[in-house]
Amino acid sequence: MRAVLFLTVVLGLVTFAGAQDQQTEIKHTTAAPTSPASGKQMFMAYCASCHGKDAKGDGPAASALKLAPADLTALASKNGGKYPAAKVTSVLSGQANLAAHGNKEMPVWGPIFFRISQGHESEVQMRIANLNHYIESLQAK
Ligand code: HEC
């Protein structure tokens, strides 16, 4: 059961436009395969739905979340100008205790990457490293 939950990722959205109210509903779909070499491709496939294509925290799923997705372009400035690679790594691998990464609605990426990488730990590390490089390249100056 746990394994099944880990395989589902928030990527699809359904919007119901009623007469008065509009509601965005999060649909869980299977994580699409991506190249471990492309941080950008992985970001667009796995992170942009919440954090936004520009990583500023305004993805299409954001309005359906109780907690606003972080502005990932501000990670360095919030950390005294230094990009916190180790922190991002711990968020992705599930070691960091963040409310929105790791409960049953929100993904912890480590096990998903493990699965996508068919259990090759070195590929999981490469995915996390390349996501880190990509997010670091987006830091606001
Ligand atoms: C389902 C929505 C969702 C998805 C998908 C998602 N995130 Fe998040 N993320 C959030 C939310 C919400 C927060 C704020 C969490 C908190 O403060 O507890 C967050 C916080 C973070 C943080 C911590 C930021 C900080 O200021 O401490 C990092 C790093 C992060 N996300 C990276 C990623 C990456 C990389 C991906 C893609 C592999 C991703 N997230 C996918 C919702 C999401």
Short mmCIF file of C-alpha atoms and ligand atoms in Angstrom, two decimals:
data_model
loop_
_atom_site.label_atom_id
_atom_site.label_comp_id
_atom_site.label_asym_id
_atom_site.label_seq_id
_atom_site.Cartn_x
_atom_site.Cartn_y
_atom_site.Cartn_z
CA MET A 1 0.00 0.00 0.00
CA ARG A 2 2.81 2.38 0.93
CA ALA A 3 4.58 1.51 -2.30
CA VAL A 4 1.51 2.42 -4.30
CA LEU A 5 1.22 5.78 -2.58
CA PHE A 6 4.84 6.55 -3.30
CA LEU A 7 4.34 5.91 -6.99
CA THR A 8 1.60 8.44 -7.36
CA VAL A 9 2.52 12.04 -7.91
CA VAL A 10 0.52 15.17 -8.20
CA LEU A 11 0.84 16.11 -11.81
CA GLY A 12 -2.63 16.37 -13.26
CA LEU A 13 -5.28 18.89 -12.39
CA VAL A 14 -8.97 19.00 -13.02
CA THR A 15 -10.81 22.26 -12.78
CA PHE A 16 -14.52 22.28 -12.22
CA ALA A 17 -16.05 25.54 -13.22
CA GLY A 18 -19.41 25.75 -11.50
CA ALA A 19 -21.90 28.59 -11.76
CA GLN A 20 -20.49 30.40 -8.74
CA ASP A 21 -17.50 28.52 -7.51
CA GLN A 22 -14.37 27.27 -9.15
CA GLN A 23 -12.55 24.42 -7.58
CA THR A 24 -9.21 22.96 -8.47
CA GLU A 25 -8.86 19.31 -7.67
CA ILE A 26 -5.55 17.55 -7.51
CA LYS A 27 -5.36 14.33 -9.47
CA HIS A 28 -2.62 11.87 -8.63
CA THR A 29 -0.95 10.27 -11.60
CA THR A 30 2.04 8.04 -12.06
CA ALA A 31 5.34 9.89 -12.23
CA ALA A 32 6.45 10.20 -15.85
CA PRO A 33 9.86 8.89 -16.80
CA THR A 34 12.48 11.60 -17.27
CA SER A 35 16.17 11.77 -18.00
CA PRO A 36 18.28 11.80 -14.82
CA ALA A 37 20.68 14.06 -16.70
CA SER A 38 18.20 16.92 -17.10
CA GLY A 39 17.38 18.87 -13.98
CA LYS A 40 15.09 21.08 -16.02
CA GLN A 41 13.10 18.18 -17.45
CA MET A 42 12.69 16.66 -13.99
CA PHE A 43 11.69 19.99 -12.51
CA MET A 44 9.01 20.56 -15.15
CA ALA A 45 7.69 17.02 -14.74
CA TYR A 46 7.77 16.69 -10.95
CA CYS A 47 7.91 20.10 -9.33
CA ALA A 48 6.34 22.73 -11.58
CA SER A 49 2.76 21.63 -10.85
CA CYS A 50 3.14 23.07 -7.35
CA HIS A 51 6.22 25.28 -7.39
CA GLY A 52 5.49 26.77 -10.83
CA LYS A 53 7.46 26.63 -14.09
CA ASP A 54 9.58 29.54 -12.87
CA ALA A 55 9.89 27.93 -9.39
CA LYS A 56 8.34 30.95 -7.70
CA GLY A 57 5.67 28.91 -5.94
CA ASP A 58 2.74 29.63 -8.20
CA GLY A 59 2.09 26.35 -9.99
CA PRO A 60 -1.43 25.36 -11.05
CA ALA A 61 -1.82 23.00 -8.08
CA ALA A 62 -0.83 25.66 -5.54
CA SER A 63 -4.37 26.89 -4.97
CA ALA A 64 -5.51 23.40 -3.98
CA LEU A 65 -2.87 23.06 -1.27
CA LYS A 66 -3.31 24.06 2.33
CA LEU A 67 0.29 25.19 2.48
CA ALA A 68 1.76 27.46 -0.18
CA PRO A 69 4.61 25.86 -2.14
CA ALA A 70 7.90 27.60 -1.40
CA ASP A 71 9.45 30.11 -3.79
CA LEU A 72 12.46 28.03 -4.79
CA THR A 73 14.19 31.01 -6.45
CA ALA A 74 14.59 32.58 -3.00
CA LEU A 75 16.41 29.66 -1.36
CA ALA A 76 19.83 31.31 -1.61
CA SER A 77 18.70 34.74 -0.49
CA LYS A 78 16.91 33.20 2.50
CA ASN A 79 20.14 31.42 3.35
CA GLY A 80 22.49 34.39 3.47
CA GLY A 81 23.23 34.28 -0.26
CA LYS A 82 24.37 30.68 -0.36
CA TYR A 83 22.28 28.08 -2.17
CA PRO A 84 21.39 25.40 0.44
CA ALA A 85 22.10 22.30 -1.65
CA ALA A 86 22.25 19.97 1.35
CA LYS A 87 18.88 21.16 2.56
CA VAL A 88 17.24 20.64 -0.82
CA THR A 89 18.78 17.18 -0.96
CA SER A 90 17.30 16.33 2.42
CA VAL A 91 13.87 17.63 1.37
CA LEU A 92 13.98 15.48 -1.75
CA SER A 93 15.22 12.37 -0.02
CA GLY A 94 12.68 12.79 2.75
CA GLN A 95 15.03 13.51 5.64
CA ALA A 96 13.86 17.07 6.14
CA ASN A 97 10.73 17.32 8.16
CA LEU A 98 8.55 19.50 5.95
CA ALA A 99 4.82 19.36 6.35
CA ALA A 100 4.15 19.36 2.63
CA HIS A 101 6.79 16.90 1.53
CA GLY A 102 6.10 13.53 2.95
CA ASN A 103 2.56 13.22 4.15
CA LYS A 104 0.29 11.02 2.12
CA GLU A 105 -0.94 13.76 -0.17
CA MET A 106 2.45 15.20 -0.98
CA PRO A 107 5.36 13.33 -2.38
CA VAL A 108 8.67 12.49 -0.83
CA TRP A 109 10.81 12.12 -3.90
CA GLY A 110 13.48 9.68 -2.80
CA PRO A 111 11.38 6.51 -3.17
CA ILE A 112 9.81 7.78 -6.40
CA PHE A 113 13.23 8.48 -7.89
CA PHE A 114 14.39 5.10 -6.63
CA ARG A 115 11.55 3.45 -8.48
CA ILE A 116 12.00 5.50 -11.67
CA SER A 117 15.69 4.65 -11.54
CA GLN A 118 14.87 0.96 -11.14
CA GLY A 119 16.62 0.82 -7.82
CA HIS A 120 19.94 2.25 -8.98
CA GLU A 121 21.02 4.41 -6.07
CA SER A 122 23.69 6.17 -8.16
CA GLU A 123 21.01 7.30 -10.61
CA VAL A 124 18.88 8.57 -7.72
CA GLN A 125 21.86 10.65 -6.55
CA MET A 126 22.33 11.96 -10.08
CA ARG A 127 18.68 13.01 -10.26
CA ILE A 128 18.93 14.90 -6.99
CA ALA A 129 22.24 16.51 -7.98
CA ASN A 130 20.90 17.67 -11.34
CA LEU A 131 17.70 18.99 -9.81
CA ASN A 132 19.90 20.89 -7.38
CA HIS A 133 21.99 22.34 -10.24
CA TYR A 134 18.86 23.42 -12.06
CA ILE A 135 17.22 25.02 -9.02
CA GLU A 136 20.51 26.71 -8.11
CA SER A 137 20.59 28.23 -11.62
CA LEU A 138 17.19 29.81 -10.96
CA GLN A 139 18.24 31.69 -7.83
CA ALA A 140 17.24 35.33 -7.77
CA LYS A 141 20.30 37.55 -7.70
C1 HEC B 1 2.23 18.63 -4.32
C2 HEC B 1 2.89 19.88 -4.42
C3 HEC B 1 4.42 19.88 -4.46
C4 HEC B 1 5.23 19.24 -5.35
C5 HEC B 1 4.83 18.34 -6.53
C6 HEC B 1 6.58 19.60 -4.99
N1 HEC B 1 6.56 20.43 -3.90
FE1 HEC B 1 8.19 21.23 -2.96
N2 HEC B 1 6.97 22.10 -1.57
C7 HEC B 1 5.60 22.10 -1.61
C8 HEC B 1 5.10 22.87 -0.50
C9 HEC B 1 3.63 23.10 -0.20
C10 HEC B 1 6.23 23.35 0.21
C11 HEC B 1 6.26 24.19 1.50
C12 HEC B 1 6.47 23.12 2.53
C13 HEC B 1 6.60 23.49 3.93
O1 HEC B 1 6.93 24.63 4.23
O2 HEC B 1 6.40 22.56 4.75
C14 HEC B 1 7.39 22.84 -0.50
C15 HEC B 1 8.70 23.07 -0.10
C16 HEC B 1 9.83 22.70 -0.83
C17 HEC B 1 11.19 22.96 -0.44
C18 HEC B 1 11.65 23.66 0.84
C19 HEC B 1 11.79 25.12 0.55
C20 HEC B 1 12.22 25.93 1.74
O3 HEC B 1 12.16 27.17 1.66
O4 HEC B 1 12.61 25.36 2.76
C21 HEC B 1 11.98 22.47 -1.43
C22 HEC B 1 13.51 22.54 -1.51
C23 HEC B 1 11.12 21.88 -2.42
N3 HEC B 1 9.82 22.02 -2.02
C24 HEC B 1 11.55 21.29 -3.57
C25 HEC B 1 10.74 20.58 -4.45
C26 HEC B 1 11.24 19.92 -5.64
C27 HEC B 1 12.69 19.94 -6.12
C28 HEC B 1 10.17 19.29 -6.22
C29 HEC B 1 10.16 18.38 -7.43
C30 HEC B 1 11.06 17.24 -7.39
C31 HEC B 1 8.99 19.60 -5.40
N4 HEC B 1 9.39 20.39 -4.36
C32 HEC B 1 7.71 19.16 -5.67
C33 HEC B 1 4.81 21.42 -2.51
C34 HEC B 1 5.26 20.63 -3.55
#
